[in-house]
Tab-separated table of C-alpha atoms and ligand atoms in Angstrom:
chain	number	residue	atom	x	y	z
A	1	UNK	CA	-2.278	34.210	42.040
A	2	UNK	CA	-5.827	34.393	40.792
A	3	UNK	CA	-4.639	34.511	37.183
A	4	UNK	CA	-2.411	31.399	37.588
A	5	UNK	CA	-5.428	29.481	38.868
A	6	UNK	CA	-7.475	30.538	35.971
A	7	UNK	CA	-4.861	29.525	33.487
A	8	UNK	CA	-4.606	26.122	35.164
A	9	UNK	CA	-8.347	25.827	34.799
A	10	UNK	CA	-8.133	26.486	31.168
A	11	UNK	CA	-5.585	23.749	30.734
A	12	UNK	CA	-7.469	21.409	33.025
A	13	UNK	CA	-10.763	21.805	31.140
A	14	UNK	CA	-9.064	21.545	27.686
A	15	UNK	CA	-7.367	18.355	28.781
A	16	UNK	CA	-10.462	16.686	30.177
A	17	UNK	CA	-11.947	15.896	26.743
A	18	UNK	CA	-13.162	17.617	23.725
A	19	UNK	CA	-16.682	18.827	23.109
A	20	UNK	CA	-15.834	19.029	19.364
A	21	UNK	CA	-13.749	15.945	18.532
A	22	UNK	CA	-14.673	12.366	19.261
A	23	UNK	CA	-11.673	10.643	17.607
A	24	UNK	CA	-9.338	13.374	16.221
A	25	UNK	CA	-6.799	10.808	15.007
A	26	UNK	CA	-9.238	9.837	12.251
A	27	UNK	CA	-8.303	13.196	10.631
A	28	UNK	CA	-4.537	12.378	10.368
A	29	UNK	CA	-3.030	11.468	6.991
A	30	UNK	CA	-1.974	8.025	8.317
A	31	UNK	CA	-5.482	6.935	9.207
A	32	UNK	CA	-6.987	4.339	6.856
A	33	UNK	CA	-10.700	4.842	6.740
A	34	UNK	CA	-13.040	1.842	6.580
A	35	UNK	CA	-14.819	3.251	3.548
A	36	UNK	CA	-13.313	4.912	0.445
A	37	UNK	CA	-16.135	6.700	-1.242
A	38	UNK	CA	-15.649	7.021	-5.035
A	39	UNK	CA	-12.547	4.814	-5.123
A	40	UNK	CA	-14.539	1.496	-5.105
A	41	UNK	CA	-14.012	1.234	-8.888
A	42	UNK	CA	-10.267	1.607	-8.546
A	43	UNK	CA	-10.168	-1.239	-6.032
A	44	UNK	CA	-12.114	-3.244	-8.505
A	45	UNK	CA	-9.690	-2.370	-11.373
A	46	UNK	CA	-6.763	-3.361	-9.306
A	47	UNK	CA	-8.445	-6.668	-8.329
A	48	UNK	CA	-9.082	-7.540	-11.976
A	49	UNK	CA	-5.426	-6.876	-12.868
A	50	UNK	CA	-4.106	-9.002	-9.928
A	51	UNK	CA	-6.767	-11.727	-10.399
A	52	UNK	CA	-4.204	-13.830	-12.210
A	53	UNK	CA	-2.378	-14.351	-8.952
A	54	UNK	CA	-5.267	-16.363	-7.577
A	55	UNK	CA	-4.497	-19.350	-9.830
A	56	UNK	CA	-0.825	-19.940	-9.845
A	57	UNK	CA	0.970	-17.006	-8.242
A	58	UNK	CA	4.394	-18.341	-9.030
A	59	UNK	CA	3.810	-18.320	-12.740
A	60	UNK	CA	3.429	-14.558	-13.133
A	61	UNK	CA	4.666	-11.123	-12.139
A	62	UNK	CA	2.272	-8.232	-12.520
A	63	UNK	CA	3.116	-4.555	-12.918
A	64	UNK	CA	0.787	-1.652	-12.548
A	65	UNK	CA	1.177	2.002	-12.587
A	66	UNK	CA	-1.199	3.994	-10.398
A	67	UNK	CA	-1.053	7.640	-11.347
A	68	UNK	CA	-2.883	10.832	-10.391
A	69	UNK	CA	-2.298	14.291	-8.876
A	70	UNK	CA	-1.619	14.768	-5.135
A	71	UNK	CA	-4.398	14.029	-2.619
A	72	UNK	CA	-6.445	11.896	-4.964
A	73	UNK	CA	-6.253	8.847	-2.788
A	74	UNK	CA	-3.534	6.804	-4.561
A	75	UNK	CA	-1.837	5.779	-1.366
A	76	UNK	CA	-4.878	4.980	0.761
A	77	UNK	CA	-6.645	3.099	-2.060
A	78	UNK	CA	-3.633	1.044	-2.946
A	79	UNK	CA	-2.923	0.136	0.729
A	80	UNK	CA	-6.553	-0.781	1.244
A	81	UNK	CA	-6.512	-2.905	-1.941
A	82	UNK	CA	-3.276	-4.560	-0.960
A	83	UNK	CA	-4.304	-5.571	2.504
A	84	UNK	CA	-7.786	-6.756	1.496
A	85	UNK	CA	-6.443	-8.665	-1.461
A	86	UNK	CA	-3.821	-10.331	0.652
A	87	UNK	CA	-6.399	-11.489	3.271
A	88	UNK	CA	-8.716	-12.850	0.511
A	89	UNK	CA	-5.808	-14.792	-1.101
A	90	UNK	CA	-4.680	-16.028	2.337
A	91	UNK	CA	-8.139	-17.424	2.926
A	92	UNK	CA	-7.701	-19.382	-0.226
A	93	UNK	CA	-4.425	-20.842	0.879
A	94	UNK	CA	-2.084	-18.592	-1.200
A	95	UNK	CA	1.000	-17.272	0.592
A	96	UNK	CA	1.021	-13.638	-0.207
A	97	UNK	CA	2.385	-10.471	1.399
A	98	UNK	CA	1.588	-6.832	0.623
A	99	UNK	CA	4.402	-4.370	1.238
A	100	UNK	CA	4.157	-0.603	0.798
A	101	UNK	CA	7.299	1.406	0.602
A	102	UNK	CA	7.704	5.138	0.046
A	103	UNK	CA	10.545	5.968	-2.262
A	104	UNK	CA	10.863	9.369	-0.884
A	105	UNK	CA	11.669	7.921	2.552
A	106	UNK	CA	13.725	5.010	1.237
A	107	UNK	CA	15.514	6.980	-1.409
A	108	UNK	CA	17.744	4.468	-3.072
A	109	UNK	CA	17.437	0.953	-4.397
A	110	UNK	CA	19.738	-0.096	-1.497
A	111	UNK	CA	17.541	1.482	1.170
A	112	UNK	CA	14.278	0.196	-0.245
A	113	UNK	CA	15.804	-3.349	-0.532
A	114	UNK	CA	16.695	-3.165	3.159
A	115	UNK	CA	13.116	-1.981	3.964
A	116	UNK	CA	11.666	-4.845	1.934
A	117	UNK	CA	13.806	-7.347	3.871
A	118	UNK	CA	12.854	-5.812	7.170
A	119	UNK	CA	9.167	-5.940	6.288
A	120	UNK	CA	9.628	-9.640	5.555
A	121	UNK	CA	11.533	-10.049	8.773
A	122	UNK	CA	14.453	-11.341	6.826
A	123	UNK	CA	17.821	-10.646	8.370
A	124	UNK	CA	20.255	-9.441	5.707
A	125	UNK	CA	23.851	-8.543	6.388
A	126	UNK	CA	23.929	-4.790	6.499
A	127	UNK	CA	27.343	-4.451	4.976
A	128	UNK	CA	29.174	-5.877	2.055
A	129	UNK	CA	26.214	-6.669	-0.279
A	130	UNK	CA	25.013	-4.546	-3.110
A	131	UNK	CA	21.374	-3.745	-3.452
A	132	UNK	CA	21.087	-6.210	-6.383
A	133	UNK	CA	22.714	-9.013	-4.400
A	134	UNK	CA	20.413	-8.289	-1.419
A	135	UNK	CA	17.412	-8.349	-3.755
A	136	UNK	CA	18.470	-11.792	-5.047
A	137	UNK	CA	18.684	-13.098	-1.468
A	138	UNK	CA	15.239	-11.772	-0.874
A	139	UNK	CA	13.945	-13.446	-4.031
A	140	UNK	CA	15.517	-16.742	-3.133
A	141	UNK	CA	13.916	-16.566	0.219
A	142	UNK	CA	10.469	-15.916	-1.262
A	143	UNK	CA	11.027	-18.698	-3.915
A	144	UNK	CA	11.974	-21.281	-1.245
A	145	UNK	CA	8.887	-20.557	0.815
A	146	UNK	CA	6.669	-20.044	-2.224
A	147	UNK	CA	5.602	-16.585	-1.079
A	148	UNK	CA	4.368	-13.944	-3.561
A	149	UNK	CA	4.969	-10.263	-2.658
A	150	UNK	CA	2.993	-7.375	-4.055
A	151	UNK	CA	5.398	-4.520	-3.620
A	152	UNK	CA	4.059	-0.996	-3.891
A	153	UNK	CA	6.629	1.687	-4.592
A	154	UNK	CA	4.967	4.902	-3.633
A	155	UNK	CA	6.319	8.190	-5.016
A	156	UNK	CA	8.217	6.138	-7.671
A	157	UNK	CA	8.709	9.374	-9.756
A	158	UNK	CA	11.113	10.361	-7.097
A	159	UNK	CA	13.234	7.276	-7.603
A	160	UNK	CA	13.172	7.636	-11.412
A	161	UNK	CA	14.422	11.188	-10.998
A	162	UNK	CA	17.108	10.620	-8.511
A	163	UNK	CA	18.482	7.113	-8.936
A	164	UNK	CA	20.709	5.697	-11.604
A	165	UNK	CA	18.590	4.261	-14.395
A	166	UNK	CA	20.301	0.907	-14.054
A	167	UNK	CA	18.663	0.591	-10.649
A	168	UNK	CA	15.156	1.305	-12.112
A	169	UNK	CA	15.847	-1.238	-14.883
A	170	UNK	CA	16.967	-3.764	-12.378
A	171	UNK	CA	13.650	-3.421	-10.476
A	172	UNK	CA	11.437	-3.339	-13.442
A	173	UNK	CA	13.203	-6.077	-15.440
A	174	UNK	CA	13.778	-8.206	-12.323
A	175	UNK	CA	12.928	-11.467	-14.192
A	176	UNK	CA	15.326	-10.721	-16.993
A	177	UNK	CA	18.034	-10.250	-14.346
A	178	UNK	CA	17.331	-13.214	-12.098
A	179	UNK	CA	17.665	-16.681	-13.398
A	180	UNK	CA	14.626	-17.748	-11.537
A	181	UNK	CA	12.005	-19.833	-13.362
A	182	UNK	CA	9.323	-18.920	-10.873
A	183	UNK	CA	7.877	-15.473	-10.191
A	184	UNK	CA	7.511	-14.096	-6.668
A	185	UNK	CA	7.217	-10.387	-7.001
A	186	UNK	CA	4.652	-8.119	-8.448
A	187	UNK	CA	4.757	-4.321	-8.395
A	188	UNK	CA	2.456	-1.340	-8.045
A	189	UNK	CA	4.230	1.904	-9.039
A	190	UNK	CA	2.580	4.960	-7.727
A	191	UNK	CA	3.316	8.192	-9.594
A	192	UNK	CA	1.956	11.720	-9.879
A	193	UNK	CA	2.174	11.499	-13.588
A	194	UNK	CA	2.920	8.513	-15.745
A	195	UNK	CA	4.757	10.756	-18.189
A	196	UNK	CA	7.584	10.701	-15.693
A	197	UNK	CA	8.754	7.451	-17.263
A	198	UNK	CA	9.508	9.407	-20.421
A	199	UNK	CA	13.165	9.582	-19.487
A	200	UNK	CA	13.488	5.849	-19.383
A	201	UNK	CA	14.155	3.395	-22.219
A	202	UNK	CA	11.313	2.432	-24.458
A	203	UNK	CA	11.572	-1.260	-23.465
A	204	UNK	CA	11.249	-0.370	-19.790
A	205	UNK	CA	8.307	1.923	-20.421
A	206	UNK	CA	6.518	-0.858	-22.309
A	207	UNK	CA	7.322	-3.201	-19.473
A	208	UNK	CA	5.816	-0.932	-16.816
A	209	UNK	CA	2.954	0.779	-18.691
A	210	UNK	CA	0.787	-2.258	-19.661
A	211	UNK	CA	-1.565	-1.556	-16.824
A	212	UNK	CA	-2.394	2.003	-15.794
A	213	UNK	CA	-4.943	2.962	-13.160
A	214	UNK	CA	-5.576	6.656	-13.288
A	215	UNK	CA	-6.921	8.705	-10.377
A	216	UNK	CA	-8.719	11.955	-11.162
A	217	UNK	CA	-8.953	14.922	-8.831
A	218	UNK	CA	-12.102	14.809	-6.662
A	219	UNK	CA	-15.231	16.764	-7.583
A	220	UNK	CA	-17.308	18.788	-5.107
A	221	UNK	CA	-19.871	16.096	-4.481
A	222	UNK	CA	-17.141	13.451	-4.061
A	223	UNK	CA	-15.301	15.516	-1.455
A	224	UNK	CA	-18.571	16.043	0.272
A	225	UNK	CA	-19.014	12.254	0.686
A	226	UNK	CA	-15.412	11.825	1.916
A	227	UNK	CA	-15.728	14.727	4.373
A	228	UNK	CA	-19.107	13.568	5.629
A	229	UNK	CA	-17.622	10.180	6.459
A	230	UNK	CA	-14.808	11.840	8.489
A	231	UNK	CA	-17.199	14.101	10.271
A	232	UNK	CA	-19.224	11.235	11.620
A	233	UNK	CA	-16.131	9.278	12.723
A	234	UNK	CA	-13.966	12.113	14.030
A	235	UNK	CA	-16.464	14.674	15.501
A	236	UNK	CA	-19.056	14.601	18.272
A	237	UNK	CA	-22.591	14.274	16.953
A	238	UNK	CA	-24.184	17.384	15.379
A	239	UNK	CA	-21.242	19.648	15.759
A	240	UNK	CA	-20.395	20.138	12.139
A	241	UNK	CA	-23.148	21.747	10.115
A	242	UNK	CA	-23.629	20.678	6.579
A	243	UNK	CA	-22.815	24.191	5.261
A	244	UNK	CA	-19.328	23.861	6.676
A	245	UNK	CA	-18.759	20.655	4.780
A	246	UNK	CA	-20.304	22.227	1.666
A	247	UNK	CA	-17.981	25.214	1.926
A	248	UNK	CA	-14.791	23.120	2.054
A	249	UNK	CA	-16.055	20.822	-0.761
A	250	UNK	CA	-16.750	23.836	-2.857
A	251	UNK	CA	-13.279	25.303	-2.298
A	252	UNK	CA	-11.413	22.213	-3.147
A	253	UNK	CA	-13.753	20.479	-5.690
A	254	UNK	CA	-12.112	20.227	-9.075
A	255	UNK	CA	-15.278	20.943	-10.986
A	256	UNK	CA	-15.383	24.342	-9.232
A	257	UNK	CA	-11.744	25.202	-10.041
A	258	UNK	CA	-10.184	23.656	-6.853
A	259	UNK	CA	-7.349	21.295	-6.705
A	260	UNK	CA	-9.512	18.210	-6.046
A	261	UNK	CA	-7.123	17.336	-3.170
A	262	UNK	CA	-8.836	15.306	-0.309
A	263	UNK	CA	-5.797	15.704	1.960
A	264	UNK	CA	-6.111	19.492	1.998
A	265	UNK	CA	-9.859	19.343	2.426
A	266	UNK	CA	-9.526	17.062	5.474
A	267	UNK	CA	-6.813	19.314	6.914
A	268	UNK	CA	-9.030	22.363	6.669
A	269	UNK	CA	-11.878	20.387	8.369
A	270	UNK	CA	-9.616	19.477	11.242
A	271	UNK	CA	-8.284	23.018	11.680
A	272	UNK	CA	-11.774	24.412	11.601
A	273	UNK	CA	-12.667	21.993	14.454
A	274	UNK	CA	-9.571	23.203	16.438
A	275	UNK	CA	-10.605	26.848	15.960
A	276	UNK	CA	-14.194	26.028	17.219
A	277	UNK	CA	-12.567	24.431	20.240
A	278	UNK	CA	-10.366	27.399	20.977
A	279	UNK	CA	-13.313	29.734	20.650
A	280	UNK	CA	-15.426	27.595	22.973
A	281	UNK	CA	-17.989	27.249	20.239
A	282	UNK	CA	-20.297	24.259	20.384
A	283	UNK	CA	-20.361	24.073	16.556
A	284	UNK	CA	-17.796	24.204	13.754
A	285	UNK	CA	-19.146	27.177	11.944
A	286	UNK	CA	-18.599	27.720	8.273
A	287	UNK	CA	-16.662	30.814	9.206
A	288	UNK	CA	-14.135	28.624	11.016
A	289	UNK	CA	-13.616	26.650	7.884
A	290	UNK	CA	-12.991	29.922	6.026
A	291	UNK	CA	-10.478	30.969	8.606
A	292	UNK	CA	-8.881	27.534	8.547
A	293	UNK	CA	-8.603	27.711	4.783
A	294	UNK	CA	-6.944	31.079	4.788
A	295	UNK	CA	-4.559	30.042	7.571
A	296	UNK	CA	-3.536	27.000	5.637
A	297	UNK	CA	-2.870	29.221	2.648
A	298	UNK	CA	-1.453	32.128	4.561
A	299	UNK	CA	2.058	30.692	4.958
A	300	UNK	CA	2.074	30.096	1.242
A	301	UNK	CA	0.873	33.698	0.770
A	302	UNK	CA	3.763	35.114	2.621
A	303	UNK	CA	6.214	33.133	0.457
A	304	UNK	CA	4.458	34.213	-2.680
A	305	UNK	CA	4.966	37.771	-1.651
A	306	UNK	CA	8.719	37.283	-1.364
A	307	UNK	CA	8.771	36.202	-5.051
A	308	UNK	CA	7.774	39.750	-6.043
A	309	UNK	CA	11.145	41.027	-4.744
A	310	UNK	CA	13.324	38.687	-6.672
A	311	UNK	CA	15.609	39.862	-9.511
A	312	UNK	CA	15.535	38.466	-13.007
A	313	UNK	CA	17.883	35.527	-12.690
A	314	UNK	CA	16.489	33.996	-9.523
A	315	UNK	CA	13.119	34.276	-11.228
A	316	UNK	CA	14.435	32.463	-14.294
A	317	UNK	CA	15.638	29.745	-12.023
A	318	UNK	CA	12.143	29.401	-10.505
A	319	UNK	CA	10.643	29.338	-13.896
A	320	UNK	CA	13.087	26.579	-14.958
A	321	UNK	CA	11.991	24.675	-11.786
A	322	UNK	CA	8.312	25.050	-12.711
A	323	UNK	CA	9.018	23.856	-16.295
A	324	UNK	CA	10.705	20.751	-15.044
A	325	UNK	CA	7.867	20.102	-12.579
A	326	UNK	CA	5.336	20.378	-15.419
A	327	UNK	CA	7.303	18.105	-17.592
A	328	UNK	CA	8.392	15.526	-15.059
A	329	UNK	CA	5.619	15.972	-12.457
A	330	UNK	CA	8.042	15.576	-9.658
A	331	UNK	CA	8.811	18.316	-7.252
A	332	UNK	CA	12.409	17.447	-6.245
A	333	UNK	CA	14.829	18.279	-9.008
A	334	UNK	CA	18.582	17.648	-9.186
A	335	UNK	CA	20.531	20.941	-9.102
A	336	UNK	CA	22.426	20.029	-12.281
A	337	UNK	CA	19.331	19.389	-14.177
A	338	UNK	CA	17.778	22.623	-12.875
A	339	UNK	CA	20.856	24.511	-14.001
A	340	UNK	CA	20.604	23.014	-17.460
A	341	UNK	CA	16.995	23.966	-17.776
A	342	UNK	CA	17.820	27.532	-16.597
A	343	UNK	CA	20.522	27.809	-19.194
A	344	UNK	CA	18.151	26.636	-21.907
A	345	UNK	CA	15.560	29.043	-20.772
A	346	UNK	CA	18.158	31.965	-20.825
A	347	UNK	CA	19.094	30.958	-24.351
A	348	UNK	CA	15.527	30.918	-25.419
A	349	UNK	CA	15.029	34.487	-24.026
A	350	UNK	CA	18.358	35.744	-25.247
A	351	UNK	CA	19.745	36.275	-21.762
A	352	UNK	CA	23.288	35.611	-20.768
A	353	UNK	CA	23.108	32.827	-18.054
A	354	UNK	CA	24.762	33.440	-14.756
A	355	UNK	CA	27.763	31.310	-13.856
A	356	UNK	CA	27.496	28.046	-11.918
A	357	UNK	CA	28.603	29.560	-8.595
A	358	UNK	CA	26.170	32.439	-8.921
A	359	UNK	CA	23.280	30.037	-9.650
A	360	UNK	CA	24.159	28.145	-6.459
A	361	UNK	CA	24.266	31.456	-4.580
A	362	UNK	CA	20.698	32.360	-5.780
A	363	UNK	CA	19.451	28.959	-4.776
A	364	UNK	CA	20.930	29.375	-1.371
A	365	UNK	CA	19.395	32.795	-0.962
A	366	UNK	CA	15.973	31.598	-2.074
A	367	UNK	CA	16.294	28.837	0.525
A	368	UNK	CA	16.984	31.442	3.251
A	369	UNK	CA	13.915	33.328	2.058
A	370	UNK	CA	11.839	30.255	2.510
A	371	UNK	CA	10.949	29.919	-1.157
A	372	UNK	CA	12.994	26.791	-1.896
A	373	UNK	CA	13.944	23.661	-0.019
A	374	UNK	CA	17.054	21.779	-0.568
A	375	UNK	CA	18.073	18.277	0.468
A	376	UNK	CA	20.961	15.854	-0.298
A	377	UNK	CA	20.010	12.850	-2.409
A	378	UNK	CA	20.505	9.548	-0.622
A	379	UNK	CA	23.336	7.048	-1.107
A	380	UNK	CA	23.408	4.993	-4.278
A	381	UNK	CA	23.610	7.701	-6.804
A	382	UNK	CA	26.791	8.510	-8.528
A	383	UNK	CA	27.995	10.976	-5.994
A	384	UNK	CA	25.718	13.024	-3.840
A	385	UNK	CA	23.703	15.747	-5.377
A	386	UNK	CA	21.442	18.498	-4.121
A	387	UNK	CA	17.684	18.219	-4.775
A	388	UNK	CA	15.764	21.419	-5.048
A	389	UNK	CA	12.047	21.867	-4.504
A	390	UNK	CA	9.565	24.635	-3.802
A	391	UNK	CA	8.563	24.976	-0.223
A	392	UNK	CA	4.999	25.797	-1.220
A	393	UNK	CA	2.668	23.690	-3.255
A	394	UNK	CA	3.134	24.199	-6.986
A	395	UNK	CA	-0.111	25.758	-8.201
A	396	UNK	CA	-1.434	27.711	-11.179
A	397	UNK	CA	-1.221	30.815	-8.992
A	398	UNK	CA	2.435	30.254	-8.253
A	399	UNK	CA	3.249	29.776	-11.873
A	400	UNK	CA	1.274	32.888	-12.982
A	401	UNK	CA	2.946	34.973	-10.287
A	402	UNK	CA	6.417	33.846	-11.446
A	403	UNK	CA	5.603	34.536	-15.136
A	404	UNK	CA	4.087	37.882	-14.251
A	405	UNK	CA	7.213	38.998	-12.275
A	406	UNK	CA	9.469	37.568	-14.952
A	407	UNK	CA	7.700	39.623	-17.679
A	408	UNK	CA	7.980	42.804	-15.550
A	409	UNK	CA	11.698	42.267	-15.018
A	410	UNK	CA	12.313	41.497	-18.735
A	411	UNK	CA	10.440	44.549	-19.771
A	412	UNK	CA	12.433	46.817	-17.475
A	413	UNK	CA	15.651	44.906	-17.694
A	414	UNK	CA	18.070	47.735	-17.255
A	415	UNK	CA	16.625	48.563	-13.849
A	416	UNK	CA	16.967	45.072	-12.504
A	417	UNK	CA	19.845	43.179	-13.954
B	501	ATP	N1	-11.858	8.158	-1.470
B	501	ATP	C1	-11.408	8.490	-0.200
B	501	ATP	N2	-12.109	8.268	0.903
B	501	ATP	C2	-11.645	8.587	2.118
B	501	ATP	N3	-10.511	9.312	2.266
B	501	ATP	C3	-9.713	9.579	1.240
B	501	ATP	C4	-10.234	9.225	-0.104
B	501	ATP	N4	-9.228	9.671	-0.979
B	501	ATP	C5	-8.266	10.293	-0.239
B	501	ATP	N5	-8.613	10.186	1.027
B	501	ATP	C6	-7.815	10.765	2.214
B	501	ATP	O1	-7.150	11.878	1.646
B	501	ATP	C7	-5.746	12.036	2.124
B	501	ATP	C8	-4.837	11.929	0.932
B	501	ATP	O2	-4.876	10.630	0.286
B	501	ATP	P1	-3.636	9.915	-0.357
B	501	ATP	O3	-2.477	10.116	0.581
B	501	ATP	O4	-4.039	8.503	-0.535
B	501	ATP	O5	-3.418	10.669	-1.641
B	501	ATP	P2	-2.310	10.481	-2.759
B	501	ATP	O6	-3.010	10.563	-4.076
B	501	ATP	O7	-1.456	9.316	-2.424
B	501	ATP	O8	-1.440	11.794	-2.561
B	501	ATP	P3	0.124	12.067	-2.856
B	501	ATP	O9	0.361	12.000	-4.336
B	501	ATP	O10	0.298	13.478	-2.340
B	501	ATP	O11	0.888	11.088	-1.943
B	501	ATP	C9	-5.616	10.792	3.048
B	501	ATP	O12	-5.846	11.259	4.398
B	501	ATP	C10	-6.666	9.818	2.604
B	501	ATP	O13	-7.079	8.965	3.694
């Protein structure tokens, strides 16, 4: 009985408010902070590119590629730019909308067209129209009301990789397709790597790549500024010592060999705060940040261990996946493409490739082991296909581990094949 009361007390006191956090929601990925340290210049670059819209927005359509590795602030900076730019232009009497769509969530031209319509509160018949026809209806609507839309297509690499190229051409060459004399759509294409357009036609590439805004991984002192802002907004005063922030910035800062990923740095900060809370500590000690860091990497660690137990051909499949990732900078790969890369790799190494069904079996097994993730591509592709990705972040360590194991298996082939 006594124990029950105690446990209730624990829950009661933990529910009644945090001694560590002031506004924990500030640490979620969806939060848009009021300041963006070290991205002011990018906002300026985007403004200069879109400045043309201030004069006569219906005379031009602008296209920009925003590229950079994961966690470098592409999404948050573009959203902030879009919303601020929109209000400035509205103040000047220009009708403009900013719409941000994630291509990983809206995985086909059709779905993203529907999302665009829903953002504009434009009812479009759900059935019977193709994506292209729906897009034309949206464009007519914008033309009639003289509205200009800046449409950001986030994770555009994904769409390039998984959609028929005609769909990409339709989007990018919109004004060659539509007979409209006025222009009402501009685009921001967000990509991890602009080289991903290499599979597209030269004319499309030229069309897209005129303006590129590149985001670099964050350095130690840049992460420190970003984290310091979050500390003051999300935490109670004086609970996060400077050395905790320094520790996280040093681990993730690109100039110290880290990934330069602000998302992971903020995640570690939040988890360190939670650990402090659970331990009833009044401060978020550096040790908690260390623990948080290893916890966040632990799951990945276990999966890495599984890789050491794989045989030669599953390892070759993983190496093929890494090769494609390095080339295309997109983490989800169509199974057919992966299989082709695997065959090429086998040929290069003088190995007899395994048959189609066996390759699928290996993929299935690695999914069960937690190494790979699979998902079905959305509608709109010619037939459905399976997309394969790693379930852990692709890092230098992962690649080295796969290569090391691969070498071992190739050296002792007879024992393993
Ligand atoms: N300069 C910055 N100031 C404040 N917060 C930042 C800054 N850059 C990134 N962040 C934060 O880091 C996290 C990751 O940023 P964001 O999602 O914009 O990165 P991304 O480059 O789009 O990553 P991905 O390619 O994985 O989508 C978000 O929580 C974001 O608010």
